[in-house]
mmCIF file of C-alpha atoms in Angstrom:
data_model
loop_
_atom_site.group_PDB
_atom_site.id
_atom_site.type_symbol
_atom_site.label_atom_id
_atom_site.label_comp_id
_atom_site.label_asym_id
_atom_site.label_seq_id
_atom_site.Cartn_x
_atom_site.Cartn_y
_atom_site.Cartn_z
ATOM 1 C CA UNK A 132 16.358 104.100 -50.054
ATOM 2 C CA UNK A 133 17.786 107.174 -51.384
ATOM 3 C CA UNK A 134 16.062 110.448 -50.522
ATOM 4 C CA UNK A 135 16.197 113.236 -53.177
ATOM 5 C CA UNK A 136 16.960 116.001 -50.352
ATOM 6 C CA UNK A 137 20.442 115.465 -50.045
ATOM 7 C CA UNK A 138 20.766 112.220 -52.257
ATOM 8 C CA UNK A 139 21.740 109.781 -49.350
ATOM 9 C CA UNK A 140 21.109 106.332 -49.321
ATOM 10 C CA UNK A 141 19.566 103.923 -46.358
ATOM 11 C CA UNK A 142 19.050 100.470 -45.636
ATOM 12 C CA UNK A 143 15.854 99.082 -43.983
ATOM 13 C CA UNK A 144 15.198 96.336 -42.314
ATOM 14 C CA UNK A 145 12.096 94.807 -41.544
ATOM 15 C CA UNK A 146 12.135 92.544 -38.497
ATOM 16 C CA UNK A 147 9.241 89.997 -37.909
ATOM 17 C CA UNK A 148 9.253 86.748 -35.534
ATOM 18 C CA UNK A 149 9.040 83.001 -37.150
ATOM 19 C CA UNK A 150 8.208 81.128 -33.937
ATOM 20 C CA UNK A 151 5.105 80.125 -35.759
ATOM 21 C CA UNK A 152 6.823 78.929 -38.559
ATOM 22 C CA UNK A 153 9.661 77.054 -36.610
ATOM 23 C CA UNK A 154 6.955 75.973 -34.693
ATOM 24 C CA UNK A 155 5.077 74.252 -37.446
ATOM 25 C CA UNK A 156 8.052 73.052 -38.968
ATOM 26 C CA UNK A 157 8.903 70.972 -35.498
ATOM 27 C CA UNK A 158 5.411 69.555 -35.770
ATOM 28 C CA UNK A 159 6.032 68.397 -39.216
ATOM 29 C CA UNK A 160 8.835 66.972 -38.074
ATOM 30 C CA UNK A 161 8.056 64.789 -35.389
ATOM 31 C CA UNK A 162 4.921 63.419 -37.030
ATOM 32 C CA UNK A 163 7.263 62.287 -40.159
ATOM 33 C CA UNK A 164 9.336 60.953 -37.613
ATOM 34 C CA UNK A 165 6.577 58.942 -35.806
ATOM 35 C CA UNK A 166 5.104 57.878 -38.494
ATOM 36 C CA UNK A 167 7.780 56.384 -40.144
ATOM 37 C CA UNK A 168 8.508 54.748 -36.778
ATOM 38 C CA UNK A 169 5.065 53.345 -37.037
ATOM 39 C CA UNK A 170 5.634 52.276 -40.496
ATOM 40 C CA UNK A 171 9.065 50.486 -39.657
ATOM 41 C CA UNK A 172 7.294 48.820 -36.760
ATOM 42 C CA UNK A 173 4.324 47.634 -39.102
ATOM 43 C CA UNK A 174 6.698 46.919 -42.297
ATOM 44 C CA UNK A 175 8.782 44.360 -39.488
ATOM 45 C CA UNK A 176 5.493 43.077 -38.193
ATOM 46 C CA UNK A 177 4.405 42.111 -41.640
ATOM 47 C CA UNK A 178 7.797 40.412 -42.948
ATOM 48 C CA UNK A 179 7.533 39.028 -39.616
ATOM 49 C CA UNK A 180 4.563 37.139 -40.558
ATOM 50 C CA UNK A 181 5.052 36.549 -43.889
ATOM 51 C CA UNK A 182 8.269 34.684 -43.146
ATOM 52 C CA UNK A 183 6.756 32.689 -40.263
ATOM 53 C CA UNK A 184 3.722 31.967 -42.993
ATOM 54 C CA UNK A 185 6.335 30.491 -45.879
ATOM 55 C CA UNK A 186 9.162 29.628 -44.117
ATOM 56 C CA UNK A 187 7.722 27.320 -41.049
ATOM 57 C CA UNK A 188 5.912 24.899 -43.982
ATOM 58 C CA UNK A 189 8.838 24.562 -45.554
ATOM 59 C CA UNK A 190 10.714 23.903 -42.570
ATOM 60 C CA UNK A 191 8.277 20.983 -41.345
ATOM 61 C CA UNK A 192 8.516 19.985 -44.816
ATOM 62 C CA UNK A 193 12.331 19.494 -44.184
ATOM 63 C CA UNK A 194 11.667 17.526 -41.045
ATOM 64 C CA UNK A 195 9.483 15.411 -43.188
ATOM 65 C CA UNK A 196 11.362 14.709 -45.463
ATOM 66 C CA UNK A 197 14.669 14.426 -43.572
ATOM 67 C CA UNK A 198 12.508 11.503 -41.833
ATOM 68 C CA UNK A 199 11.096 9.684 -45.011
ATOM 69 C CA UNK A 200 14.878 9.771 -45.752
ATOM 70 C CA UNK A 201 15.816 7.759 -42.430
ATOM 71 C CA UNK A 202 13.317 5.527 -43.162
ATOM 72 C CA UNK A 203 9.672 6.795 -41.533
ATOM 73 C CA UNK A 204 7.846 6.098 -44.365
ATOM 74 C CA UNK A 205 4.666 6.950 -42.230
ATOM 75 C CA UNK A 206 5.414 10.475 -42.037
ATOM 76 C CA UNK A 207 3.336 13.233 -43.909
ATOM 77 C CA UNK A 208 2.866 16.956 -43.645
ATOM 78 C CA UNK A 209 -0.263 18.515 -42.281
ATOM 79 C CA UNK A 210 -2.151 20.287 -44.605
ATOM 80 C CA UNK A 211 -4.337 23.414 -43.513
ATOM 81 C CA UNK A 212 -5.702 25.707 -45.588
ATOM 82 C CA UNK A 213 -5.880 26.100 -49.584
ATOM 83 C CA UNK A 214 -3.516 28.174 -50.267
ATOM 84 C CA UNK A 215 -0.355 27.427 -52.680
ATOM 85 C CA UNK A 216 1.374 25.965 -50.046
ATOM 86 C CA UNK A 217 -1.106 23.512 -49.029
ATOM 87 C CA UNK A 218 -1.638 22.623 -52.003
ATOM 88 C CA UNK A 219 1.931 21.355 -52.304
ATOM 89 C CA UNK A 220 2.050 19.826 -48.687
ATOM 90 C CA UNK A 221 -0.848 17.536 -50.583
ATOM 91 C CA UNK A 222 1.131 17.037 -53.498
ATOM 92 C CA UNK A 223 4.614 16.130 -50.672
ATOM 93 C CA UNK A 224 1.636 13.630 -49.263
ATOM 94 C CA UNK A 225 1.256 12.205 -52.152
ATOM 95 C CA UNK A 226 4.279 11.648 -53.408
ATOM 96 C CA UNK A 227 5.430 9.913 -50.377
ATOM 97 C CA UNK A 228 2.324 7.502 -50.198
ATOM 98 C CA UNK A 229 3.738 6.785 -53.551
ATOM 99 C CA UNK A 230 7.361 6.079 -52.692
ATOM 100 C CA UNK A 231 6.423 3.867 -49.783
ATOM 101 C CA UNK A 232 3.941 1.792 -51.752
ATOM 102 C CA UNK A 233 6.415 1.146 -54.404
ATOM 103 C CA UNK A 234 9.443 0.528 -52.019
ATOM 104 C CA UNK A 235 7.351 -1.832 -50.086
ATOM 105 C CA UNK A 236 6.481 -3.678 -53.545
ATOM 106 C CA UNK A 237 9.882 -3.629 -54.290
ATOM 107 C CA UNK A 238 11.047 -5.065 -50.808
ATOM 108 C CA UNK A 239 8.091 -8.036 -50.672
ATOM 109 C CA UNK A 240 9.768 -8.347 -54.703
ATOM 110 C CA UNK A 241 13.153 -8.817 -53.209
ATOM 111 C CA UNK A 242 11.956 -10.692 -50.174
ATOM 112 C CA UNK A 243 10.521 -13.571 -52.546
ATOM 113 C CA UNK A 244 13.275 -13.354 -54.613
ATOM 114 C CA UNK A 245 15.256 -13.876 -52.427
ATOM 115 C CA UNK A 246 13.235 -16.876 -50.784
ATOM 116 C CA UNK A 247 12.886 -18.105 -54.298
ATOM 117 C CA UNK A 248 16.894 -18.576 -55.164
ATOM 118 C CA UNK A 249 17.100 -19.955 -51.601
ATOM 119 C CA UNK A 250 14.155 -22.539 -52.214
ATOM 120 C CA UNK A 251 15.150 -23.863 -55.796
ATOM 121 C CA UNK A 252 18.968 -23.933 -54.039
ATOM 122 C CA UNK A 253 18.230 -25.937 -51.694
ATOM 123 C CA UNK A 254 15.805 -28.286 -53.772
ATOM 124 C CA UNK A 255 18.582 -28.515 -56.490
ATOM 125 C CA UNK A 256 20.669 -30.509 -54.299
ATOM 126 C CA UNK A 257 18.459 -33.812 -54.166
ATOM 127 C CA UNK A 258 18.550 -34.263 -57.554
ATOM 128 C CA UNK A 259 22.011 -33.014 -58.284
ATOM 129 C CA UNK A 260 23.181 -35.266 -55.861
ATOM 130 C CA UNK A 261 21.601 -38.154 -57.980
ATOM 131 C CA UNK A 262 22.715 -37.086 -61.517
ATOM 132 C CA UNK A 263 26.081 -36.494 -59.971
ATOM 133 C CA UNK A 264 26.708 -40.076 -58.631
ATOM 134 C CA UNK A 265 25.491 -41.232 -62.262
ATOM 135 C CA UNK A 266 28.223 -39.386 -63.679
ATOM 136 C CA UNK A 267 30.768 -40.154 -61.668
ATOM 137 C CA UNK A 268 30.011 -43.826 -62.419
ATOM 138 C CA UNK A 269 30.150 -43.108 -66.077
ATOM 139 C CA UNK A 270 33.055 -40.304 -65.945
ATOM 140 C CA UNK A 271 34.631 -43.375 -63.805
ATOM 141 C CA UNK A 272 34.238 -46.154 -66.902
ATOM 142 C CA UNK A 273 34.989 -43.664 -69.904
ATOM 143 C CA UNK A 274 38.231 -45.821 -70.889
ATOM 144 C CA UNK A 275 35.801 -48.368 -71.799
ATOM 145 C CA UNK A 276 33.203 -46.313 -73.928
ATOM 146 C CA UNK A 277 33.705 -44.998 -77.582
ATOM 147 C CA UNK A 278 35.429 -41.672 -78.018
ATOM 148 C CA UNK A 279 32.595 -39.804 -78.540
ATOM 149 C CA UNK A 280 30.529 -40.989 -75.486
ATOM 150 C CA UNK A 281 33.910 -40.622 -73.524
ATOM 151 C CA UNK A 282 34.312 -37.092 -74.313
ATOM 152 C CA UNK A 283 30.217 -36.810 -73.262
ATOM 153 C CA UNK A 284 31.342 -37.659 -69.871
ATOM 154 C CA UNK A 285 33.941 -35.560 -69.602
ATOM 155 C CA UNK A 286 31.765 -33.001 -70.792
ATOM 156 C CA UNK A 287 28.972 -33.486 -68.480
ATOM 157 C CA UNK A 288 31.610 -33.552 -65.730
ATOM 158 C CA UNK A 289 32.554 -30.305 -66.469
ATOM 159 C CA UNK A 290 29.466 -28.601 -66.549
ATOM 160 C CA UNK A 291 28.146 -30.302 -62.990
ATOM 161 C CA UNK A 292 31.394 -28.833 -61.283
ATOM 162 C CA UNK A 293 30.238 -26.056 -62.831
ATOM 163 C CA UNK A 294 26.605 -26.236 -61.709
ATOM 164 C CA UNK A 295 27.561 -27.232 -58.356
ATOM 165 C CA UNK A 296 29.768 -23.967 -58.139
ATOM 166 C CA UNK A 297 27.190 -21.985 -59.337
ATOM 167 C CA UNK A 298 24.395 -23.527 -56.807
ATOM 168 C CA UNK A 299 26.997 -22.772 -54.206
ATOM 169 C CA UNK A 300 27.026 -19.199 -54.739
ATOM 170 C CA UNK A 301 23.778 -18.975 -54.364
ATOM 171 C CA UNK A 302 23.244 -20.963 -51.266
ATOM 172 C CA UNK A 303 26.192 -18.266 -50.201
ATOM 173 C CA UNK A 304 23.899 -15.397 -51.375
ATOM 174 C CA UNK A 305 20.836 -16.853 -49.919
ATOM 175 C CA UNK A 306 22.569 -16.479 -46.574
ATOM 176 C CA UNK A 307 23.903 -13.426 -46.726
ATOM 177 C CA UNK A 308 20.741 -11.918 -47.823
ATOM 178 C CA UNK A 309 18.568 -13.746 -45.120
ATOM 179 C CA UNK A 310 21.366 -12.157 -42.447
ATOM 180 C CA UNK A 311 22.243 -15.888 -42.017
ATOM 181 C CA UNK A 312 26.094 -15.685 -42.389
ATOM 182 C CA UNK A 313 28.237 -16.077 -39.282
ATOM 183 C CA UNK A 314 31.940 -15.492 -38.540
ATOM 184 C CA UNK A 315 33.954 -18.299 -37.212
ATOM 185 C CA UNK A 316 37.268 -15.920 -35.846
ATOM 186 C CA UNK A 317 40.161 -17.210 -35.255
ATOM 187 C CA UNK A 318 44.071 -16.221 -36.039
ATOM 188 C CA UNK A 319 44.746 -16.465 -39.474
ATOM 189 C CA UNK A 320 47.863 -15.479 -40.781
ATOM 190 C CA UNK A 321 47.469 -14.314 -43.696
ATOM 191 C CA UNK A 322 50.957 -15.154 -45.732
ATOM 192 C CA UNK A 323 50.082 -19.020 -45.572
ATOM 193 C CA UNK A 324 46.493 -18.365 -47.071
ATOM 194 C CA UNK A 325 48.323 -16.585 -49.827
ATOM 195 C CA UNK A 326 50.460 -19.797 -50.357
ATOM 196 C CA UNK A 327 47.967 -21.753 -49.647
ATOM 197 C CA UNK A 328 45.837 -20.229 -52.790
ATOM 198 C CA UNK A 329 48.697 -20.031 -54.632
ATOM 199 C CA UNK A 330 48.711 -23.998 -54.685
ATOM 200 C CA UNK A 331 45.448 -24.291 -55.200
ATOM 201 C CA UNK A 332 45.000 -22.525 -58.676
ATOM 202 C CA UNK A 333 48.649 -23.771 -59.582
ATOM 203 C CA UNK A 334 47.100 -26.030 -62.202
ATOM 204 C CA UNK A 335 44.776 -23.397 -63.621
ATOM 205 C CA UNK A 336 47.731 -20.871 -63.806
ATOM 206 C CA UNK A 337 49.782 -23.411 -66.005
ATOM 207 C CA UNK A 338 47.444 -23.913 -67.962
ATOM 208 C CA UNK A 339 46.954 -20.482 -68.702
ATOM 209 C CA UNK A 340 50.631 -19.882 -68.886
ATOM 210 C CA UNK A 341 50.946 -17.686 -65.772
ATOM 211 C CA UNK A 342 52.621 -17.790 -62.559
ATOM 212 C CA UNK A 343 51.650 -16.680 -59.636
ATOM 213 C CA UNK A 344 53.907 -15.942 -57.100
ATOM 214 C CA UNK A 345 53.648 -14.359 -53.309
ATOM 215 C CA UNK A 346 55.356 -11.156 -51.846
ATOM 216 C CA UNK A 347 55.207 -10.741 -48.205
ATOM 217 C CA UNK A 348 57.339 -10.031 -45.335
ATOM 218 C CA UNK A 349 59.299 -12.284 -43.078
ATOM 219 C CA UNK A 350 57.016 -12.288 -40.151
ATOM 220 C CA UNK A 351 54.018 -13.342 -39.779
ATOM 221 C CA UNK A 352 50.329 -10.915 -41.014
ATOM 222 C CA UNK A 353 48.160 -12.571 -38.433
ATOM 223 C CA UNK A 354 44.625 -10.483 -38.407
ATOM 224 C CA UNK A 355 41.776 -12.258 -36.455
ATOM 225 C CA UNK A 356 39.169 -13.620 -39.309
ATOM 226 C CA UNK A 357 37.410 -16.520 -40.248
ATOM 227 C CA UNK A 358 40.112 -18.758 -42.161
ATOM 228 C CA UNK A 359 37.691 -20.513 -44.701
ATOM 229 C CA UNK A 360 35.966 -16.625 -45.763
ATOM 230 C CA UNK A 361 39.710 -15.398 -46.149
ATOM 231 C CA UNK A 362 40.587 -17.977 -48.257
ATOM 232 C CA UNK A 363 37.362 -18.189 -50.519
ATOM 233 C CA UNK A 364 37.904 -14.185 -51.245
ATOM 234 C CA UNK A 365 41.756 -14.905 -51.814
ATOM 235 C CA UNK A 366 40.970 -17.490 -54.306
ATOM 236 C CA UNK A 367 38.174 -15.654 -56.118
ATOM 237 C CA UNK A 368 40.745 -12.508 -56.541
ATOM 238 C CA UNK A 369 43.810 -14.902 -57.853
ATOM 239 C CA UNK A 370 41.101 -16.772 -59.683
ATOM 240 C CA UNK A 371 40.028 -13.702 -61.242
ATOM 241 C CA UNK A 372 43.603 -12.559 -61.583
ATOM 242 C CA UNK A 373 44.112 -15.573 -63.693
ATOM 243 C CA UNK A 374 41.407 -15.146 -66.104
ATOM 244 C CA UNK A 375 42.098 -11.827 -66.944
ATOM 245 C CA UNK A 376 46.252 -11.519 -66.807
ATOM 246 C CA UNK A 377 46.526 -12.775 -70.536
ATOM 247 C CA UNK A 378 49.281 -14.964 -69.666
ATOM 248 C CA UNK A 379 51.347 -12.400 -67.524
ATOM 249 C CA UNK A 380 52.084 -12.841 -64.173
ATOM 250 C CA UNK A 381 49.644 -12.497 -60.859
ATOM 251 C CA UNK A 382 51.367 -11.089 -57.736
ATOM 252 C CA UNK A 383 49.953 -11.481 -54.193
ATOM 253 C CA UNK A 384 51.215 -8.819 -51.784
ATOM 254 C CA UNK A 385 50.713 -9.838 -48.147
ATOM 255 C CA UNK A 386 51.474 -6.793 -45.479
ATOM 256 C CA UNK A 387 50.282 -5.746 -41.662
ATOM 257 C CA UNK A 388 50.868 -3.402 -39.514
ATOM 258 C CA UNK A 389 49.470 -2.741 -35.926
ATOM 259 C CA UNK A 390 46.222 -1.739 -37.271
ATOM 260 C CA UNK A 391 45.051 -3.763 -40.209
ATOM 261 C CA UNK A 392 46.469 -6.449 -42.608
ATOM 262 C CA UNK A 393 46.247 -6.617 -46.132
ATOM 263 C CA UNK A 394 46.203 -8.907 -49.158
ATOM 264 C CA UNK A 395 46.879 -7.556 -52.760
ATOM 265 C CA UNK A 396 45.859 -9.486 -55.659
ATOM 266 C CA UNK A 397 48.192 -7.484 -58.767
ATOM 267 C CA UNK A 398 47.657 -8.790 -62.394
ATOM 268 C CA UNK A 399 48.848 -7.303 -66.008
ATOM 269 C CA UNK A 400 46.232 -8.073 -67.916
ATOM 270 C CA UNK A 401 43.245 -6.155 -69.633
ATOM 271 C CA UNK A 402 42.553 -3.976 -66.840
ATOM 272 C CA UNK A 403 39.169 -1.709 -65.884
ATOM 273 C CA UNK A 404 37.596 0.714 -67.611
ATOM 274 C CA UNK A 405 36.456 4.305 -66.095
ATOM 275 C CA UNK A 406 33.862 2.980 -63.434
ATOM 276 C CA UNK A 407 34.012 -0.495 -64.019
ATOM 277 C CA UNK A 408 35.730 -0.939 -60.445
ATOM 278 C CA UNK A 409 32.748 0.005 -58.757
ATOM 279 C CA UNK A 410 30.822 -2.477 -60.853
ATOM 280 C CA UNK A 411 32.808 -5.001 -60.522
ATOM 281 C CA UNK A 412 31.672 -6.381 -57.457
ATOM 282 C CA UNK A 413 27.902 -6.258 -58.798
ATOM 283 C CA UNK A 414 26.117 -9.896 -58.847
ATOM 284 C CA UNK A 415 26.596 -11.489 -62.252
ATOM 285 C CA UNK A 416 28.185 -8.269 -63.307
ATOM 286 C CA UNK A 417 31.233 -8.693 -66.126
ATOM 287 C CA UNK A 418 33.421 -6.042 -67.754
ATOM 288 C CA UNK A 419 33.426 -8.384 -71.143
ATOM 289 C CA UNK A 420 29.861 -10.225 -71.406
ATOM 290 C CA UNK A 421 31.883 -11.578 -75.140
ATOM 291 C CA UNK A 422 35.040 -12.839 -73.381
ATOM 292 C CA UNK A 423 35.196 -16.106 -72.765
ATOM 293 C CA UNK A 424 35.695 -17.461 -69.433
ATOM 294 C CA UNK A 425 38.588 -20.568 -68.379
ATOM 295 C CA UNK A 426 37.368 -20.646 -64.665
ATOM 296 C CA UNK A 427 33.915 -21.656 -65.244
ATOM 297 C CA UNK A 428 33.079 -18.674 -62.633
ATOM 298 C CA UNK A 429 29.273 -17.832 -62.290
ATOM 299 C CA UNK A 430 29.351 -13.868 -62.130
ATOM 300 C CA UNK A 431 29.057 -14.673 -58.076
ATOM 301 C CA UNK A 432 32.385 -15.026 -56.783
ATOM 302 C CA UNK A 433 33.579 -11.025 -56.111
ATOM 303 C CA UNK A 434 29.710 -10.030 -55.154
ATOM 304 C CA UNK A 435 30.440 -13.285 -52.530
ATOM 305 C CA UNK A 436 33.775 -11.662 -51.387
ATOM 306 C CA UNK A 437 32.903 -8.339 -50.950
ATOM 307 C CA UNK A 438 29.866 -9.718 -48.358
ATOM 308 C CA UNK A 439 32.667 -11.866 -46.460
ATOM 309 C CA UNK A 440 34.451 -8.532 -46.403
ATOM 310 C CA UNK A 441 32.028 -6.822 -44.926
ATOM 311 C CA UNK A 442 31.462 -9.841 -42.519
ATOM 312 C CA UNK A 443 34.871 -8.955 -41.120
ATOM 313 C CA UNK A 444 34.491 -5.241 -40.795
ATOM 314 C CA UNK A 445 37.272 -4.684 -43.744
ATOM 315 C CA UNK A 446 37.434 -3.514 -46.957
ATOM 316 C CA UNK A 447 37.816 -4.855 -51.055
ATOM 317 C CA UNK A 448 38.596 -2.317 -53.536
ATOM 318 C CA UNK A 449 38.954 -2.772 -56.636
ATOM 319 C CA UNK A 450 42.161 -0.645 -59.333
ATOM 320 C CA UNK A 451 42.352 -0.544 -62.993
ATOM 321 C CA UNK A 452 43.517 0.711 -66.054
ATOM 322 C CA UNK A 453 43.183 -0.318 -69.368
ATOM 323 C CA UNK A 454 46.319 -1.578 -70.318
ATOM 324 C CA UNK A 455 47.895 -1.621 -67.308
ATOM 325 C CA UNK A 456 46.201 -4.247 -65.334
ATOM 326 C CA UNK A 457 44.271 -4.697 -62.070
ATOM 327 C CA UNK A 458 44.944 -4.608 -58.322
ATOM 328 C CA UNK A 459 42.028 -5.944 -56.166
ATOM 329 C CA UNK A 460 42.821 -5.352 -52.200
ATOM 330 C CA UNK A 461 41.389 -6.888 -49.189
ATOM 331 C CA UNK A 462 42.190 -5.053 -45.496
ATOM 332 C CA UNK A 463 40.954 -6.757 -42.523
ATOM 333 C CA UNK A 464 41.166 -5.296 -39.038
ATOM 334 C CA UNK A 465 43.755 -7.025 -36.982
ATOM 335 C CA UNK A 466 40.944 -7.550 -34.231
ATOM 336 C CA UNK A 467 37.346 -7.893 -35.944
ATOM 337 C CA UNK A 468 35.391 -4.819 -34.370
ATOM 338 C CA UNK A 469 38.361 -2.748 -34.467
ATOM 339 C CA UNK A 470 37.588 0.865 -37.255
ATOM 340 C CA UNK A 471 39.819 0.640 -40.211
ATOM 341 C CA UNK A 472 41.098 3.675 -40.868
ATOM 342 C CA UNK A 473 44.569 2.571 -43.504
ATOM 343 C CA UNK A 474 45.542 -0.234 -45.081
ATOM 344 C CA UNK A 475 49.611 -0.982 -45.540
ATOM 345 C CA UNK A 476 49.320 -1.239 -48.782
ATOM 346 C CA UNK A 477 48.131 1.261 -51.129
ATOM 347 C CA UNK A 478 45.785 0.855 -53.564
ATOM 348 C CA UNK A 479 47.248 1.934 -56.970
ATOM 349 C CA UNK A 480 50.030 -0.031 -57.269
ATOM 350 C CA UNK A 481 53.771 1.623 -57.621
ATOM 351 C CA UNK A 482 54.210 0.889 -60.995
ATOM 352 C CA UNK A 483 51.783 1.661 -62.510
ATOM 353 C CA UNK A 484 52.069 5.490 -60.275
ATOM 354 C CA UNK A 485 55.343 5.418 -62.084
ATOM 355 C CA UNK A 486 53.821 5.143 -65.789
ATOM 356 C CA UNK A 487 51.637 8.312 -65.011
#
């Protein structure tokens, strides 16, 4: 302020108290401050029960169907409500009534399937029986017929070993599917199987032009199994080996150690395609439905092996490349009941790692 007296200049200050302001202001505070405290506690409360609303169905629903997977086919979710989510427990129901009628369809299908090929197997044989004692007889005195009915016999001859193979194999099926099959355990050791094989398909190897020939250690592979199951899967491999080494050689390697033995059926022949040796042990399954087949085989004989595999606890796997061949390989346990967890030897072969 400047006074025109004497032209000085001075300050004034005018001093008033704000208690009621600060005062106000505090109250504004704390109420913010309560009520978002309130609001925090009723935001939580409401996710709270939200989540307990979606995500308990959907966990029972889990239960549920983590059961129908282990094989409860009984087991539905309990609908309440009509909300979204019961609607969709109703459509779960539903589905799962569904899936248990048709799996139960397709098990009483399988059952008299499976009763079927075990009936007509078993009521073959009379008849078979007959027709083959005829042709023996005739097979017997084909020196004495014409040329023509000569090579009949021979024919028919053919095709009953054939048939009788074939009727085998499914007697063999039958059993394993009715949970007939039994082990008979012994000590087998499993380098005179190999040879043992080895003579066995020496006249179908000639006449194929191959050789087969056995690789195996000095001592003994002795693994505890049932002798006749071993040697049925050994001959189906070398058989198969055969049919499909386009007159190169089949190699049987025999190994053990403490754990497990092993029996490797090697051939250079056509090979597998991408997949096909996970097929390849499929019933009646073949990589070449065209090809023609030497060994009279019936599409049976691996599906047969893999089941007397499993019989011992052990394992058949299959290798392949186009080009470069096959390598089927059978480990067995050294005791039966004893985990595999190796085999000695490995499953892609060494040379063909060494072509890759």
């Amino acid at each position: 302020i400047r006074l025109p007296a004497d032209g000085s200049t001075y300050t004034l200050y005018y001093l008033f108290p704000l208690a009621d302001e600060q005062e106000t202001l505090g109250l504004v505070t704390r109420s913010l401050a309560t009520a978002a405290g309130v609001l925090v506690v009723l935001v939580a409360g409401l996710a709270w029960l939200v989540t307990r609303q979606v995500v308990t169905p959907v966990r029972l629903a889990r239960q549920v169907a983590e059961r129908l997977a282990a094989g409860q086919l009984q087991e539905r979710l309990r609908v309440r409500g009509e909300d979204d989510l019961s609607r969709l427990a109703t459509s779960f129901n539903q589905m799962a009534s569904n899936l248990q009628r048709q799996i139960r369809q397709l098990e009483e299908l399988s059952r008299v399937q499976r009763r079927f090929v075990s009936d007509v197997s078993h009521e073959l044989r009379t008849p078979l029986t007959t027709v083959r004692m005829a042709s023996d007889v005739i097979h017997d005195a084909r020196a004495d017929l014409d040329p023509v009915t000569a090579r009949a016999a021979e024919l028919l001859q053919t095709e009953l070993d054939r048939f009788e193979t074939l009727l085998s194999d499914l007697l063999e099926i039958s059993r394993f599917d009715a949970g007939a099959a039994v082990l008979d355990p012994e000590d087998v050791n499993l380098i005179d199987v190999a040879h043992r094989v080895v003579d066995a398909t020496r006249v179908l190897a000639d006449k194929r032009g191959t050789r087969v020939r056995v690789e195996a250690p000095a001592e003994p592979c002795i693994a505890e199994a049932d002798v006749r199951r071993v040697e049925r899967i050994v001959r189906n491999l070398v058989g198969n080996a055969i049919d499909h080494a386009e007159s190169g050689d089949v190699v049987i390697h025999v190994a053990s150690d403490e754990q497990a033995a092993a029996v490797a059926v090697r051939d250079y022949g056509v090979g597998l395609g991408p997949g096909e040796s996970a097929m390849v042990f499929n019933r009646f399954w073949r990589a070449d439905p065209a090809r023609a087949r030497t060994t009279g085989g019936t599409g049976l004989g691996l599906s047969i092996a893999l089941e007397d595999t499993h019989l011992h606890g052990g394992w058949l796997q299959a290798w392949g490349r186009p080009g470069q061949g096959s390598q089927f390989r059978l480990t067995l346990p050294r005791k039966i009941g004893h985990p595999l967890r190796h085999s000695p030897i490995p499953l892609v072969p060494v040379d063909a790692e060494e072509k890759v």
